[in-house]
XYZ file of C-alpha atoms in Angstrom:
440
model
C 75.629 35.220 -37.773
C 79.234 35.947 -38.771
C 82.152 34.512 -36.818
C 85.309 36.619 -36.941
C 88.599 35.350 -35.540
C 90.677 38.521 -35.351
C 94.344 39.249 -34.980
C 95.496 37.406 -38.098
C 97.670 39.090 -40.749
C 96.051 40.067 -44.034
C 97.672 40.604 -47.412
C 96.889 40.222 -51.073
C 94.754 41.478 -53.926
C 90.991 41.981 -54.031
C 88.765 43.062 -56.896
C 85.878 45.522 -56.644
C 82.883 45.419 -58.945
C 80.442 47.990 -60.244
C 78.702 50.651 -58.187
C 75.265 49.411 -57.135
C 73.763 52.922 -56.950
C 74.838 53.568 -60.543
C 73.364 50.195 -61.504
C 69.938 51.240 -60.210
C 69.976 54.538 -62.098
C 71.084 53.080 -65.411
C 68.459 50.333 -65.172
C 65.808 52.969 -64.408
C 66.922 55.030 -67.416
C 66.585 51.961 -69.629
C 63.031 51.414 -68.352
C 62.151 55.085 -68.875
C 63.187 54.886 -72.532
C 61.896 51.321 -72.995
C 65.278 50.390 -74.357
C 67.746 47.517 -74.263
C 71.077 47.865 -72.497
C 74.097 45.598 -72.132
C 75.596 46.361 -68.734
C 79.150 45.335 -67.798
C 80.959 45.035 -64.444
C 77.752 44.076 -62.649
C 78.152 43.273 -58.925
C 76.632 40.204 -57.263
C 74.433 42.124 -54.827
C 70.812 41.955 -53.722
C 69.803 44.814 -56.034
C 70.520 42.772 -59.144
C 68.213 39.916 -58.150
C 65.464 42.237 -56.953
C 65.620 44.467 -60.029
C 65.348 41.349 -62.203
C 62.213 40.342 -60.302
C 60.789 43.856 -60.587
C 61.390 44.102 -64.328
C 59.845 40.704 -64.850
C 56.716 41.966 -63.097
C 56.683 45.088 -65.263
C 56.878 43.116 -68.493
C 60.612 43.439 -69.122
C 63.559 41.369 -68.007
C 67.168 41.207 -66.851
C 69.416 38.321 -67.888
C 72.651 38.020 -65.915
C 75.673 36.049 -67.094
C 78.564 36.475 -64.696
C 79.350 40.187 -64.543
C 77.319 41.036 -67.676
C 73.605 41.823 -67.602
C 71.207 42.483 -70.456
C 68.359 44.819 -69.447
C 65.419 44.584 -71.824
C 62.608 47.079 -71.184
C 61.158 47.186 -74.692
C 57.991 45.358 -73.660
C 57.381 47.017 -70.294
C 53.603 47.400 -70.042
C 52.575 47.129 -66.381
C 52.384 50.404 -64.405
C 52.127 48.604 -61.038
C 55.585 48.195 -59.520
C 55.461 44.827 -57.686
C 55.174 45.689 -53.977
C 56.883 42.575 -52.601
C 60.290 42.970 -54.228
C 60.116 46.789 -54.184
C 60.014 46.660 -50.368
C 63.379 44.885 -50.319
C 65.585 47.629 -51.799
C 65.646 51.405 -51.700
C 66.536 51.643 -55.386
C 63.052 50.485 -56.370
C 61.946 54.069 -55.668
C 63.610 55.250 -58.890
C 61.401 53.007 -60.969
C 58.624 55.500 -60.147
C 59.799 58.221 -62.591
C 60.949 55.525 -65.018
C 57.628 53.655 -65.217
C 55.647 56.897 -65.124
C 57.681 58.205 -68.031
C 57.440 55.003 -70.041
C 53.713 54.328 -69.543
C 52.146 57.581 -68.379
C 51.004 56.075 -65.093
C 52.526 54.360 -62.065
C 51.492 52.702 -58.822
C 54.165 52.254 -56.170
C 53.672 51.044 -52.604
C 56.973 51.293 -50.749
C 60.756 51.002 -50.922
C 63.081 49.162 -48.555
C 66.824 49.045 -47.962
C 68.861 50.274 -45.009
C 66.767 52.253 -42.540
C 69.090 55.242 -42.114
C 66.587 58.095 -42.546
C 65.883 60.918 -40.098
C 62.588 59.591 -38.683
C 62.206 57.325 -35.665
C 61.712 54.266 -37.884
C 64.643 55.188 -40.136
C 62.423 55.783 -43.180
C 63.987 57.786 -45.993
C 62.133 60.754 -47.506
C 60.183 60.337 -50.763
C 58.331 63.663 -51.043
C 61.015 65.030 -53.373
C 60.114 62.371 -55.956
C 56.521 63.547 -56.093
C 57.448 67.240 -56.033
C 59.886 66.984 -58.934
C 57.517 64.907 -61.060
C 54.698 67.397 -60.468
C 56.905 70.099 -61.990
C 56.804 68.067 -65.209
C 53.003 67.901 -65.134
C 52.497 64.590 -63.328
C 49.530 64.269 -60.974
C 49.320 62.274 -57.725
C 45.779 62.445 -56.323
C 46.498 60.220 -53.302
C 48.806 62.093 -50.869
C 49.686 58.872 -49.061
C 50.897 56.884 -52.065
C 53.026 57.336 -55.165
C 50.166 56.462 -57.489
C 49.803 58.917 -60.341
C 49.560 59.743 -64.015
C 51.422 61.919 -66.491
C 49.029 62.948 -69.235
C 50.088 66.513 -69.957
C 53.835 66.430 -70.240
C 55.892 69.573 -70.154
C 59.590 70.403 -69.920
C 60.900 71.728 -66.633
C 63.744 73.639 -65.063
C 64.554 71.985 -61.741
C 66.731 73.719 -59.152
C 67.951 71.001 -56.803
C 68.628 73.584 -54.080
C 64.859 73.813 -53.640
C 65.169 70.412 -51.958
C 68.200 71.246 -49.817
C 68.131 71.859 -46.075
C 70.771 74.564 -46.578
C 70.515 77.805 -48.517
C 74.036 77.937 -49.944
C 75.023 74.251 -50.133
C 73.437 70.969 -51.088
C 72.523 69.489 -47.712
C 70.202 66.793 -46.468
C 68.781 63.520 -47.823
C 66.456 64.919 -50.521
C 68.802 66.515 -53.045
C 70.265 63.343 -54.539
C 66.781 61.898 -55.069
C 65.641 65.162 -56.637
C 68.599 65.113 -59.033
C 67.990 61.505 -60.064
C 64.258 62.004 -60.519
C 64.749 65.104 -62.668
C 67.208 63.257 -64.904
C 64.918 60.254 -65.357
C 61.811 62.366 -65.956
C 63.750 64.509 -68.400
C 64.224 61.448 -70.617
C 60.470 61.325 -71.209
C 59.535 65.001 -71.115
C 59.226 67.063 -74.301
C 62.099 69.281 -75.406
C 64.964 69.794 -72.945
C 65.019 69.565 -69.151
C 67.508 71.766 -67.288
C 68.751 70.728 -63.848
C 70.374 73.516 -61.894
C 72.739 72.798 -58.996
C 72.647 69.012 -59.480
C 74.494 66.638 -57.166
C 77.602 66.142 -59.306
C 78.996 62.912 -57.902
C 78.541 59.174 -57.453
C 75.463 57.615 -59.082
C 74.269 60.915 -60.547
C 77.593 61.443 -62.298
C 77.529 57.875 -63.616
C 74.027 58.351 -65.027
C 74.971 61.618 -66.701
C 78.024 59.922 -68.216
C 75.698 57.293 -69.659
C 73.292 59.915 -71.043
C 76.139 61.899 -72.587
C 77.380 58.727 -74.298
C 73.868 58.221 -75.708
C 73.797 61.813 -76.964
C 70.897 62.936 -74.764
C 72.745 64.581 -71.868
C 75.184 67.471 -71.581
C 76.771 69.822 -69.081
C 75.889 73.476 -69.714
C 78.436 76.324 -69.450
C 76.969 77.411 -66.099
C 77.341 73.891 -64.639
C 73.685 72.933 -65.039
C 72.799 69.615 -66.620
C 70.551 69.284 -69.650
C 68.636 66.146 -70.607
C 66.841 65.780 -73.941
C 63.497 63.985 -73.924
C 61.806 61.628 -76.377
C 64.603 59.079 -76.056
C 62.302 56.113 -76.673
C 63.913 52.802 -77.551
C 67.484 53.802 -76.717
C 69.971 50.965 -76.520
C 73.680 50.551 -76.002
C 76.406 49.215 -73.723
C 77.587 50.693 -70.453
C 80.292 49.643 -67.999
C 79.543 50.428 -64.378
C 82.232 52.408 -62.529
C 83.819 50.813 -59.439
C 81.895 50.918 -56.176
C 83.200 53.834 -54.082
C 82.203 52.386 -50.714
C 83.576 48.935 -51.494
C 86.883 50.436 -52.630
C 87.112 52.491 -49.449
C 86.257 49.435 -47.339
C 89.343 47.571 -48.526
C 91.576 50.629 -48.270
C 90.325 51.179 -44.706
C 91.084 47.529 -43.934
C 94.585 48.008 -45.297
C 95.228 51.058 -43.107
C 93.492 49.883 -39.929
C 95.074 46.409 -40.005
C 98.480 47.506 -41.402
C 97.875 45.047 -44.224
C 99.379 45.292 -47.729
C 96.175 45.096 -49.782
C 95.923 46.006 -53.460
C 92.495 46.803 -54.869
C 91.968 45.940 -58.528
C 89.220 46.820 -60.972
C 89.767 50.576 -60.597
C 90.675 52.322 -63.870
C 92.693 55.518 -63.775
C 89.559 57.551 -64.512
C 88.069 56.424 -61.198
C 90.560 58.551 -59.261
C 88.598 61.655 -60.302
C 85.500 60.294 -58.538
C 87.538 59.510 -55.418
C 89.148 62.917 -54.891
C 87.329 63.847 -51.664
C 88.103 60.487 -50.096
C 91.738 60.644 -51.221
C 92.131 64.167 -49.813
C 90.708 63.066 -46.467
C 93.090 60.109 -46.301
C 95.997 62.386 -47.184
C 95.190 64.582 -44.180
C 95.501 61.460 -42.034
C 98.895 60.633 -43.521
C 97.688 57.969 -45.952
C 98.912 58.101 -49.545
C 97.132 56.297 -52.364
C 99.018 54.784 -55.262
C 97.079 54.396 -58.530
C 98.722 52.135 -61.060
C 97.585 49.887 -63.926
C 93.981 49.569 -62.799
C 94.845 49.157 -59.116
C 95.005 51.299 -55.999
C 96.768 50.697 -52.695
C 97.345 52.672 -49.505
C 100.630 53.417 -47.765
C 101.204 55.042 -44.377
C 104.465 56.702 -43.404
C 104.415 57.232 -39.652
C 101.496 57.448 -37.236
C 98.065 58.396 -38.495
C 96.972 61.976 -37.938
C 93.564 62.943 -36.601
C 91.301 65.106 -38.726
C 87.767 66.415 -39.019
C 85.731 64.819 -41.797
C 82.604 66.052 -43.554
C 80.448 63.474 -45.347
C 78.069 65.026 -47.835
C 77.071 65.765 -51.385
C 80.097 68.022 -51.929
C 82.529 66.128 -49.687
C 83.330 62.545 -48.696
C 80.723 59.968 -49.720
C 78.345 59.349 -46.810
C 78.660 55.570 -47.256
C 82.314 55.727 -46.127
C 81.448 57.675 -42.966
C 81.582 54.622 -40.604
C 85.008 53.603 -41.925
C 86.338 57.106 -41.259
C 85.308 56.672 -37.634
C 87.185 53.374 -37.414
C 90.343 54.933 -38.868
C 90.180 57.863 -36.439
C 90.217 55.473 -33.473
C 93.795 54.661 -34.479
C 95.043 58.251 -34.380
C 96.722 59.885 -31.368
C 94.422 62.901 -31.508
C 91.108 61.483 -32.694
C 88.789 63.687 -34.710
C 85.216 64.067 -35.881
C 82.845 63.106 -38.677
C 79.912 65.337 -39.571
C 77.290 63.743 -41.820
C 75.379 66.342 -43.837
C 73.129 63.795 -45.564
C 72.006 61.113 -43.123
C 72.123 63.075 -39.889
C 71.054 60.099 -37.761
C 73.305 57.454 -39.317
C 75.080 56.421 -36.133
C 73.769 52.935 -35.385
C 77.197 51.481 -36.229
C 78.647 53.173 -33.138
C 77.045 50.609 -30.825
C 79.253 47.869 -32.290
C 82.431 49.972 -32.163
C 81.751 50.986 -28.557
C 81.115 47.375 -27.580
C 84.580 46.577 -28.946
C 86.093 49.399 -26.883
C 86.048 52.485 -29.126
C 85.392 55.828 -27.413
C 82.900 57.816 -29.496
C 79.899 60.025 -28.843
C 77.351 61.877 -30.955
C 76.439 65.543 -30.794
C 73.815 66.525 -33.327
C 74.994 65.129 -36.661
C 78.652 64.895 -35.594
C 80.576 61.962 -34.147
C 83.457 62.816 -31.842
C 86.132 60.120 -31.865
C 88.737 59.868 -29.131
C 91.976 57.877 -29.447
C 91.823 54.178 -28.726
C 91.365 51.326 -31.196
C 88.682 48.663 -30.663
C 90.299 45.985 -28.481
C 87.697 43.893 -26.628
C 87.283 40.284 -27.724
C 84.561 37.760 -27.025
C 81.728 40.153 -27.912
C 78.505 39.537 -29.800
C 77.412 42.486 -31.921
C 74.131 43.372 -33.593
C 74.275 45.465 -36.783
C 71.279 46.855 -38.638
C 72.582 48.185 -41.947
C 75.131 47.448 -44.644
C 78.010 49.706 -43.633
C 77.471 49.112 -39.904
C 77.981 45.403 -40.483
C 81.020 45.935 -42.706
C 82.766 48.300 -40.290
C 82.065 45.899 -37.408
C 83.785 43.135 -39.379
C 86.870 45.300 -40.013
C 87.007 46.360 -36.379
C 86.698 42.731 -35.218
C 89.539 41.687 -37.541
C 91.801 44.005 -35.563
C 90.871 42.417 -32.225
C 92.641 39.172 -31.281
C 90.082 36.490 -30.535
C 86.522 35.664 -31.509
C 83.737 38.160 -32.297
C 80.202 37.212 -33.304
C 78.180 39.576 -35.516
C 74.437 39.378 -36.161
C 73.061 41.112 -39.247
C 75.330 39.581 -41.869
C 72.455 39.567 -44.371
C 72.874 43.326 -44.756
C 76.257 42.787 -46.412
C 74.587 41.272 -49.470
C 73.109 44.680 -50.322
C 76.509 46.304 -50.711
C 79.180 43.671 -51.365
C 79.774 40.730 -53.677
C 80.437 38.407 -50.710
C 82.624 40.453 -48.353
C 83.460 37.470 -46.083
C 84.845 35.518 -49.059
C 86.855 38.521 -50.217
C 88.389 38.918 -46.768
C 89.134 35.190 -46.545
C 91.024 35.549 -49.807
C 93.233 38.083 -48.011
C 93.908 35.694 -45.114
C 91.131 36.623 -42.710
C 89.108 34.055 -40.807
C 85.525 35.198 -41.355
C 82.656 32.822 -41.944
C 78.927 32.485 -41.498
C 77.866 30.338 -38.554
C 77.255 26.782 -39.680
C 79.122 27.274 -42.960
C 82.625 25.739 -43.211
C 85.422 28.233 -43.773
C 86.541 28.324 -47.368
C 90.136 28.991 -48.308
C 91.529 30.459 -51.488
C 92.069 33.742 -53.264
C 89.250 36.088 -54.137
C 89.133 38.150 -57.253
């Protein structure tokens, strides 16, 4: 359980690390090509430990030294993805095309991670993985399990819109997985794979950047992506881009708590990946200042309400809960429509318990004016961003708030409580003495 003593002023500098979703894809690409990669700017999150355990079970390995990791997949020889660790993170799913491509067969039981999918149990869809791989010639005889072989390999042209819930736009939870799977399979398919209408942002963009640097990926004149196969034994060095959601978390804290916070570890090139989020903040009256590898937020006057769309062509869906928190501080409120995870609203229970006025209609949250203000509450959070937004909301409420579900933070942050303590917040795990000192 986390204990938050809110109402204290925050200020200072905090560093963000690499994007965990990009980490998963680059590791999977290294497995697919049975290569060796030196990875920089690695975050201290659950995925790193679990991926190391998974690669060890596959015959490879990951050695981590601070923020540098060496991924060695040259000796990968086991097609069975270890079911225990794979059930702990969602990213294990992308070892399916990687192992299948490297060894010609794969056996995968299940993935884990935040349960934010559209079904009653929150499970995320996986059918798109099978469907894309079958286009390359893979076969999966058991409809209830991702156990299959890839004996007759062929190149493919994959149109990601085939996996969209919308005809004219990339909508729904399947298109990002389809894009990633096509890219990873393309590394092991003969000739050249063409991916039409790919999701051109976040982890997919980071993976394509990596493939371009290796000389096996390119953007076609019509906007399609091309991946060249037979990239066995590729090696190199790659620096992970900053984590979009972590960056937005600290900027949201700065705005919501009126705290002068500077985020470091964000090169100037990162601004291009943050354009949708920056545009949304600008509509609210928040200006971002990018300078010398840092970014900070300034507000001139009251915040303005706005309507936000989170999706593959808009604001990153992982920042959706923080948009809701910011809108509670506007005089007119607003809305957030999530076009990817249309049932991702579990975080609202915590905000409502603290006094926010929000309701859900379909896949849209309506937010009415009124910041969270109730103290002395105990909250239960069930996913990474729900826990993080509850912490930020509690920091703005004078008094004590208790939050269950702190373990979810380890999937998305390199110790968020410590980072916030470095800014002056009083946040600690129950039974663990509060630590003072800067973070970064």
